[in-house]
XYZ file of N, CA and C in Angstrom:
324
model
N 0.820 -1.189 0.000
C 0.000 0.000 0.000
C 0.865 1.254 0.000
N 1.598 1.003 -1.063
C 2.986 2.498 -1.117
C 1.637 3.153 -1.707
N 2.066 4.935 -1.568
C 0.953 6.146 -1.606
C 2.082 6.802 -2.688
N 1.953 5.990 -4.095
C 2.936 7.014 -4.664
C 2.206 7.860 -5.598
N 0.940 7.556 -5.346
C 0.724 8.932 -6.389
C 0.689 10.380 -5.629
N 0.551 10.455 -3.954
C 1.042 11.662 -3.500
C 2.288 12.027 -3.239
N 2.892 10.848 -3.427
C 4.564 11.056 -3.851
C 4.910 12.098 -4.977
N 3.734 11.950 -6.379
C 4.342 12.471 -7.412
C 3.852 13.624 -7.489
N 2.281 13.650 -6.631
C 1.691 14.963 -6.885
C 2.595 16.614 -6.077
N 2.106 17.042 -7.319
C 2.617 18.885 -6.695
C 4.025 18.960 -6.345
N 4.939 18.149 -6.668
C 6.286 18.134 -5.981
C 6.309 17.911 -4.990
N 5.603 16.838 -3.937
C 6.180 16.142 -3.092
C 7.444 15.712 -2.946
N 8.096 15.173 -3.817
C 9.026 14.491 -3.830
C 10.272 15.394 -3.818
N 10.210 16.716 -4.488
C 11.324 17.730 -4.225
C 10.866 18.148 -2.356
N 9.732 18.792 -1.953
C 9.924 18.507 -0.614
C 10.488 17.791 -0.089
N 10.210 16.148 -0.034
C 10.618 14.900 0.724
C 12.149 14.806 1.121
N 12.700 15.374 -0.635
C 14.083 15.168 -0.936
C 14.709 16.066 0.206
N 14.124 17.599 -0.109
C 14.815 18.694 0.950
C 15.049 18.543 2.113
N 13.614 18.174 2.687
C 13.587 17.753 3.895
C 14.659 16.750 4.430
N 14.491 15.618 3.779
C 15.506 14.568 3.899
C 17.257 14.785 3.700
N 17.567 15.649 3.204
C 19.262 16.237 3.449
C 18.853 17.325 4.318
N 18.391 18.517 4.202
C 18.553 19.190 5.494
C 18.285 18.671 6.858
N 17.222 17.927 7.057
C 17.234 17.121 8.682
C 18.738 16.371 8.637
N 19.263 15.908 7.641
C 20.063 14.759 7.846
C 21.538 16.201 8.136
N 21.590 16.923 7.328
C 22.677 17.994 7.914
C 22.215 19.077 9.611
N 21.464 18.637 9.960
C 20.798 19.081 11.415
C 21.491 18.308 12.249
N 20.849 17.048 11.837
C 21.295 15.589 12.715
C 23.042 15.620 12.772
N 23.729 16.028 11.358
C 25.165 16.297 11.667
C 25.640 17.523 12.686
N 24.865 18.259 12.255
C 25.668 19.260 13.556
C 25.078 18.931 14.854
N 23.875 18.872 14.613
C 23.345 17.611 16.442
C 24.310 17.094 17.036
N 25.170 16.363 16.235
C 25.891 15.511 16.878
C 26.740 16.042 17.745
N 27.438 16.702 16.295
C 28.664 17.815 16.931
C 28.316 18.449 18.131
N 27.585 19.273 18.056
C 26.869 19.971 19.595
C 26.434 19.089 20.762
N 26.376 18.000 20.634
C 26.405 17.078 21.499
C 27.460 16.880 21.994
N 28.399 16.930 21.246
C 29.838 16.216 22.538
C 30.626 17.817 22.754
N 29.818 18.895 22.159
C 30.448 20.134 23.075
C 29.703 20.817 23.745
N 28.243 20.210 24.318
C 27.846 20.618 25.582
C 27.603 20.063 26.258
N 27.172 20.701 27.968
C 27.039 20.042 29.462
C 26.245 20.125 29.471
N 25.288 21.625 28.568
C 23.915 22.112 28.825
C 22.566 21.111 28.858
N 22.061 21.079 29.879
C 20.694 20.190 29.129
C 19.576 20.778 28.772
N 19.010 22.294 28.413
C 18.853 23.158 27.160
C 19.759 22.668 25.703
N 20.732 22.620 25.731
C 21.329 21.933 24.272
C 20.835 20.732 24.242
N 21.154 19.434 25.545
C 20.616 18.528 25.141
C 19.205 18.104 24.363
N 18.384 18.716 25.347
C 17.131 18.784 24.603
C 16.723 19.292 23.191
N 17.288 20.315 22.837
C 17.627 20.763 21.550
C 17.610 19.743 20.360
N 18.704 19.179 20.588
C 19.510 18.404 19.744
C 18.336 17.183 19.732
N 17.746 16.458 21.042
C 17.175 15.429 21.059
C 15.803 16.446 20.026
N 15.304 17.135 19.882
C 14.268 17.771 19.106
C 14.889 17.595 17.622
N 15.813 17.519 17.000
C 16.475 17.856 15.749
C 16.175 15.967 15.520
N 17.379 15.313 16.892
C 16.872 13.819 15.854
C 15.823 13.315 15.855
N 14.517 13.617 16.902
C 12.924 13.559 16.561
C 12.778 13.479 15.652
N 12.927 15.177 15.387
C 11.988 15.658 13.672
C 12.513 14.909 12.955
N 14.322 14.348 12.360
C 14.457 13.430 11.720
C 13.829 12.352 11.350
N 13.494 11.755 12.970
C 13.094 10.087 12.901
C 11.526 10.545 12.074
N 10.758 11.466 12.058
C 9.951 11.735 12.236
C 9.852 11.658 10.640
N 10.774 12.340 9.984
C 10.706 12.109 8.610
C 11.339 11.222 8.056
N 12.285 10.035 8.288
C 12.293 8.861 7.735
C 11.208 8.195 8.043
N 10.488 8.187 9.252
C 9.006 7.312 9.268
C 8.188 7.806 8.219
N 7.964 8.990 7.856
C 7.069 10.152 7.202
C 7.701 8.839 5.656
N 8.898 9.288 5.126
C 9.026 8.453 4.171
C 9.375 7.138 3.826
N 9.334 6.378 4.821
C 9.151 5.096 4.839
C 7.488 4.695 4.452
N 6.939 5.684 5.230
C 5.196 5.092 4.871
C 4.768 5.618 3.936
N 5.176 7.045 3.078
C 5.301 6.950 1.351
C 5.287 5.612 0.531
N 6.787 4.964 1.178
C 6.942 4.702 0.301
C 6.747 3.264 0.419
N 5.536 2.946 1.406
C 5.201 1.760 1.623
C 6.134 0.271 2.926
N 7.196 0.792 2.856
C 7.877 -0.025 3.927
C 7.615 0.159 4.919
N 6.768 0.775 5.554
C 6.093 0.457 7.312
C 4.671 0.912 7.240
N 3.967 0.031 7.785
C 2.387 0.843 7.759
C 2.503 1.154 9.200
N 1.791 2.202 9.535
C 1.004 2.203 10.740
C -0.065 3.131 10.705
N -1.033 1.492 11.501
C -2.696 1.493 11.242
C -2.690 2.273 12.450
N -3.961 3.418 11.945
C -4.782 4.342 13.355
C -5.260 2.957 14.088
N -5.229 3.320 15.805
C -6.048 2.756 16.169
C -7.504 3.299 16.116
N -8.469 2.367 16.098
C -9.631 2.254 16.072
C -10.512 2.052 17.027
N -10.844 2.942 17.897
C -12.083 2.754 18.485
C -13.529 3.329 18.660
N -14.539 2.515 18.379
C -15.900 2.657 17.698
C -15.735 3.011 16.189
N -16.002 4.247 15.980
C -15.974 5.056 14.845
C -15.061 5.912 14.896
N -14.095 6.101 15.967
C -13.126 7.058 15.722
C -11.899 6.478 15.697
N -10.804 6.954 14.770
C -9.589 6.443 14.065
C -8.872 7.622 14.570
N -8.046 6.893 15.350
C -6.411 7.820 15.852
C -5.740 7.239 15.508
N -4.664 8.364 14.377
C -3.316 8.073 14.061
C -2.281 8.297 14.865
N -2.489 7.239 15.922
C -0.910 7.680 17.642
C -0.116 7.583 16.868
N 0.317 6.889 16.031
C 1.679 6.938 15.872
C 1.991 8.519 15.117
N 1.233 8.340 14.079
C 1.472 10.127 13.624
C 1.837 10.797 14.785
N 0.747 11.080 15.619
C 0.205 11.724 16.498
C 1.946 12.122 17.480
N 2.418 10.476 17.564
C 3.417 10.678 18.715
C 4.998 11.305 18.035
N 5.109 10.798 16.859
C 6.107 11.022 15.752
C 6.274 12.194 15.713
N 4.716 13.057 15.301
C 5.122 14.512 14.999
C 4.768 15.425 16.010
N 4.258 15.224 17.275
C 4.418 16.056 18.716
C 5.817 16.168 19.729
N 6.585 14.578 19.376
C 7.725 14.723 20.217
C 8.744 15.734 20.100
N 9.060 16.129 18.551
C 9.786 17.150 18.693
C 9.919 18.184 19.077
N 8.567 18.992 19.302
C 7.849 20.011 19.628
C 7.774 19.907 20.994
N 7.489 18.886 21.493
C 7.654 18.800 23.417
C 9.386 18.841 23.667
N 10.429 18.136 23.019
C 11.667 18.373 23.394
C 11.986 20.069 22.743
N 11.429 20.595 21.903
C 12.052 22.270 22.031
C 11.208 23.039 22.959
N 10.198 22.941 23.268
C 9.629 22.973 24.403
C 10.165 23.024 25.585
N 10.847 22.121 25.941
C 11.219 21.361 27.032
C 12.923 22.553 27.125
N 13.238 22.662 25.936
C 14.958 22.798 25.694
C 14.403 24.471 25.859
N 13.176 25.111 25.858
C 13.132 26.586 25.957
C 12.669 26.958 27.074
N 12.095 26.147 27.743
C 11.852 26.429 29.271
C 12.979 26.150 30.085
N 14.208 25.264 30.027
C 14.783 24.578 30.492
C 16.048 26.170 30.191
N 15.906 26.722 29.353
C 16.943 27.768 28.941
C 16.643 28.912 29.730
N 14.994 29.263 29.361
C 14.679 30.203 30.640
C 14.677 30.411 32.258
N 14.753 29.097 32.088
C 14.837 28.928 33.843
C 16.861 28.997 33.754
N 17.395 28.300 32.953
C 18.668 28.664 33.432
C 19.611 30.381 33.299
N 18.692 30.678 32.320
C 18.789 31.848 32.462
C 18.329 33.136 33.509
N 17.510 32.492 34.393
C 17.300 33.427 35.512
C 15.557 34.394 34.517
N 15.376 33.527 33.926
C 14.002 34.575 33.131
C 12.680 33.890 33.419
N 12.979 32.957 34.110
C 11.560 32.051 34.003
C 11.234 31.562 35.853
């Protein structure tokens, strides 16, 4: 059940592509900034960068058919958790990495 005709529509696929080297040059300097801070404001940071990553190899893995994941289903209502958890985590770790900055900063 690959979804490639929204693969082809409107330039998806130049998105997908972008997306997919710039997260992946994020994830490189992630790294880097990882073994030159103590901060855990950076940490969190960085853990937000390889989220959104994972977030878009899942994103194009289920393009392109190599992983499904089914909403759960209950009654009549269909939740996509996994979407759901994929594309909120990153957003709770910069979250997390901007409160965590304000408070070390004496602002919060």
């Amino acid at each position: 059940m690959n979804n490639l005709a929204a693969f082809t529509a409107e330039g998806y696929g130049v998105l997908l592509f972008a997306k997919l080297i710039f997260g992946a040059i994020a994830v490189f300097f992630g790294i880097l900034t990882w073994h030159k801070t103590r901060k855990s404001y950076m940490i969190f940071f960085v853990f937000g960068i390889f989220a959104l990553y994972i977030s878009i190899l899942l994103q194009t893995a289920g393009y392109f058919g190599f992983i499904i994941l089914e909403p759960l289903k209950i009654g009549n209502i269909s939740l996509p958790l996994w979407h759901i958890f994929f594309e909120t985590l990153p957003v709770i770790f910069f979250i997390t990495a901007l409160s965590l900055f304000l408070k070390s900063e004496g602002l919060f």
